[in-house]
XYZ file of C-alpha atoms in Angstrom:
223
model
C 0.412 -0.287 -0.031
C 1.185 3.767 -1.309
C 0.451 6.196 1.615
C -1.902 8.597 0.478
C -1.208 12.025 0.522
C -4.036 14.101 2.432
C -6.858 16.082 0.203
C -5.926 13.990 -2.443
C -8.113 11.826 -4.309
C -6.651 8.159 -4.761
C -7.000 6.455 -7.594
C -6.804 2.839 -8.517
C -5.846 1.546 -12.532
C -6.563 -1.489 -14.351
C -5.615 -2.572 -18.201
C -4.501 -5.617 -19.658
C -1.726 -3.538 -21.042
C 1.127 -2.530 -18.587
C 2.696 -0.024 -21.119
C -1.135 1.339 -20.918
C -0.916 2.177 -17.402
C 1.621 3.905 -17.875
C 0.017 6.232 -20.259
C -2.804 6.518 -18.234
C -0.836 7.333 -15.100
C 0.953 9.997 -16.814
C -2.563 11.087 -18.399
C -3.420 11.284 -15.303
C -0.363 12.760 -13.785
C -0.432 15.957 -16.486
C -4.212 16.702 -15.466
C -2.991 18.894 -12.647
C -5.949 17.399 -10.077
C -4.735 16.752 -6.754
C -5.154 12.480 -6.958
C -2.509 9.898 -6.316
C -2.453 6.310 -7.771
C -2.780 3.944 -5.305
C -3.304 0.351 -7.513
C -2.114 -0.931 -10.501
C -3.637 -4.355 -12.214
C -3.592 -6.348 -14.854
C -7.126 -7.980 -14.704
C -10.050 -7.291 -12.821
C -9.827 -10.194 -10.742
C -6.616 -8.242 -9.224
C -7.698 -4.774 -9.254
C -10.785 -6.424 -7.019
C -8.834 -8.118 -4.630
C -6.635 -5.252 -3.888
C -9.177 -2.234 -3.768
C -10.631 -4.845 -0.538
C -7.401 -3.797 1.469
C -6.194 -0.713 -0.412
C -9.102 2.096 0.369
C -9.512 3.751 -3.442
C -11.763 6.724 -4.318
C -11.945 6.063 -8.041
C -11.252 2.836 -10.403
C -10.783 3.708 -13.988
C -10.614 0.576 -15.631
C -11.140 -1.411 -19.078
C -13.865 -3.913 -19.081
C -11.982 -7.174 -19.130
C -8.168 -7.443 -18.536
C -5.380 -10.817 -18.934
C -7.455 -13.801 -19.555
C -11.151 -12.243 -19.042
C -13.486 -11.880 -21.079
C -15.714 -8.700 -21.262
C -18.937 -11.037 -19.704
C -16.071 -11.947 -16.767
C -14.399 -8.500 -16.354
C -18.307 -6.683 -16.350
C -19.637 -9.513 -13.784
C -16.210 -8.896 -11.257
C -16.567 -4.803 -11.776
C -20.869 -5.114 -10.821
C -19.706 -7.532 -7.917
C -16.958 -4.395 -6.895
C -19.817 -2.162 -7.115
C -21.931 -3.658 -4.344
C -18.815 -4.576 -2.352
C -17.708 -1.193 -2.392
C -20.581 1.013 -2.905
C -18.718 4.600 -2.298
C -16.197 3.490 -4.990
C -16.318 5.894 -7.998
C -15.260 3.965 -11.542
C -14.309 5.187 -14.570
C -14.754 2.309 -17.639
C -12.929 3.751 -19.854
C -13.114 1.165 -22.732
C -12.602 0.203 -25.924
C -16.116 -1.748 -26.373
C -18.594 -0.073 -28.507
C -21.517 -2.966 -27.758
C -24.302 -1.498 -26.600
C -25.336 -4.551 -24.922
C -22.421 -5.122 -23.389
C -22.805 -1.295 -21.809
C -26.290 -1.030 -21.066
C -25.434 -3.221 -17.911
C -23.458 -0.891 -16.270
C -24.962 2.527 -16.534
C -27.533 0.598 -14.197
C -24.945 1.708 -11.056
C -25.121 5.353 -10.291
C -21.405 5.169 -9.845
C -19.838 4.436 -12.892
C -19.179 6.405 -15.615
C -18.267 5.322 -19.472
C -15.504 7.396 -21.607
C -14.460 5.797 -24.864
C -11.288 5.044 -26.334
C -11.835 6.830 -29.496
C -12.654 10.259 -27.248
C -10.213 12.982 -28.084
C -7.326 13.187 -25.595
C -8.810 16.906 -24.230
C -12.439 15.049 -24.028
C -11.132 12.592 -21.797
C -8.954 15.271 -19.780
C -12.111 16.850 -19.246
C -14.213 13.771 -18.985
C -12.031 12.232 -16.103
C -11.599 15.294 -14.198
C -15.814 15.827 -14.640
C -15.750 12.770 -12.347
C -12.640 13.322 -10.043
C -14.975 16.657 -8.932
C -17.921 14.332 -8.256
C -20.251 14.055 -11.365
C -21.001 10.973 -13.281
C -20.443 10.973 -16.747
C -21.379 9.443 -20.253
C -19.106 10.246 -23.037
C -20.847 11.202 -26.522
C -19.471 8.366 -28.080
C -20.939 5.896 -25.882
C -24.520 7.572 -26.219
C -23.807 6.650 -29.413
C -22.989 3.230 -28.795
C -26.413 3.018 -27.183
C -28.275 4.247 -29.535
C -30.978 1.613 -30.323
C -30.654 0.286 -34.234
C -34.813 -0.122 -34.261
C -36.100 2.367 -36.160
C -39.532 0.865 -35.856
C -39.937 1.989 -32.143
C -42.162 4.675 -31.728
C -41.773 7.011 -28.631
C -43.703 10.638 -27.213
C -40.666 12.689 -28.489
C -44.094 15.347 -29.830
C -44.407 15.903 -25.997
C -41.299 17.241 -25.436
C -40.806 21.265 -25.292
C -38.334 22.978 -26.704
C -36.141 23.536 -23.544
C -36.183 19.823 -22.923
C -35.215 19.195 -26.527
C -32.261 21.605 -26.274
C -31.148 19.881 -22.592
C -31.349 16.797 -24.170
C -29.328 17.380 -27.368
C -26.374 18.824 -25.001
C -26.758 16.018 -23.029
C -26.332 13.984 -26.082
C -22.839 16.436 -27.010
C -21.320 15.105 -23.436
C -21.900 18.491 -21.491
C -22.863 18.033 -17.674
C -25.779 19.684 -16.306
C -24.062 22.517 -14.611
C -22.528 23.382 -18.355
C -26.134 23.605 -19.404
C -27.423 25.687 -16.957
C -24.270 28.272 -17.300
C -24.471 28.229 -20.928
C -28.541 29.074 -20.824
C -28.371 31.654 -17.729
C -30.440 29.800 -15.631
C -29.948 27.038 -12.148
C -28.793 23.759 -12.424
C -32.354 22.906 -10.730
C -34.290 24.346 -13.903
C -31.680 21.645 -16.504
C -32.430 19.452 -13.671
C -36.573 19.324 -13.647
C -36.591 19.611 -18.289
C -33.902 16.041 -17.570
C -36.383 15.088 -15.426
C -39.674 16.031 -16.942
C -38.189 14.313 -20.361
C -37.480 11.725 -19.016
C -40.783 11.055 -17.748
C -42.261 11.375 -21.048
C -39.912 8.951 -22.699
C -40.886 6.920 -19.749
C -36.648 6.135 -19.250
C -35.833 5.367 -15.412
C -32.111 6.273 -16.278
C -29.453 7.803 -18.060
C -28.612 4.048 -19.812
C -32.178 4.073 -21.050
C -32.169 7.624 -21.812
C -29.033 7.781 -24.174
C -30.219 4.354 -26.057
C -32.740 6.142 -27.625
C -30.341 9.169 -28.525
C -30.582 7.847 -32.547
C -34.304 8.088 -32.753
C -34.669 11.449 -30.499
C -31.868 13.583 -32.278
C -32.957 12.384 -35.842
C -36.462 13.711 -34.568
C -34.836 16.632 -33.959
C -33.756 16.979 -37.071
C -37.083 16.424 -38.505
C -38.715 19.311 -36.458
C -36.694 22.183 -37.032
């Protein structure tokens, strides 16, 4: 175990490639955030065992490590979230299968960021999670989009304000950023999001982002 610097956020890293761990470590240090990396492992099994003994605030991980399938890694990760409910998780992944990602988003402490996001975007998303937000990057939203164009939603019931909030969310903005852009309170922006989710009959961010393709297409038609 490494001694933790006071007031710093402790971080664990997991990736099957040791060189990727080195790169991630250097990238995080370059963000100039008060963080300290306390665990680095190459499998989900190993990092899960380590975190039971090493107090850690945030885990940044791929979905699978050495000798693990995505399904096995995801199962281990979800079990870890049950064991450590205060642990925040960033799944920084190459996976683009919506079905593989949806189960993760039922856990409110898991953020998902795509490896194909640009480095400035990744830096912003990581920092937002360090500050206590939950983040789904736009590319992940695209992966979650349903391909069944025959499904019909109550899109015509959405107000223009609700449409705008969803559009900004799908582009990776946080509620705080949307509020600042529109010069409104976070409470008002959150209310627009909640109202839209109620009208669309979705219960969580995973279900909301799975509608991204259908909703954005409807926005274009209505403009």
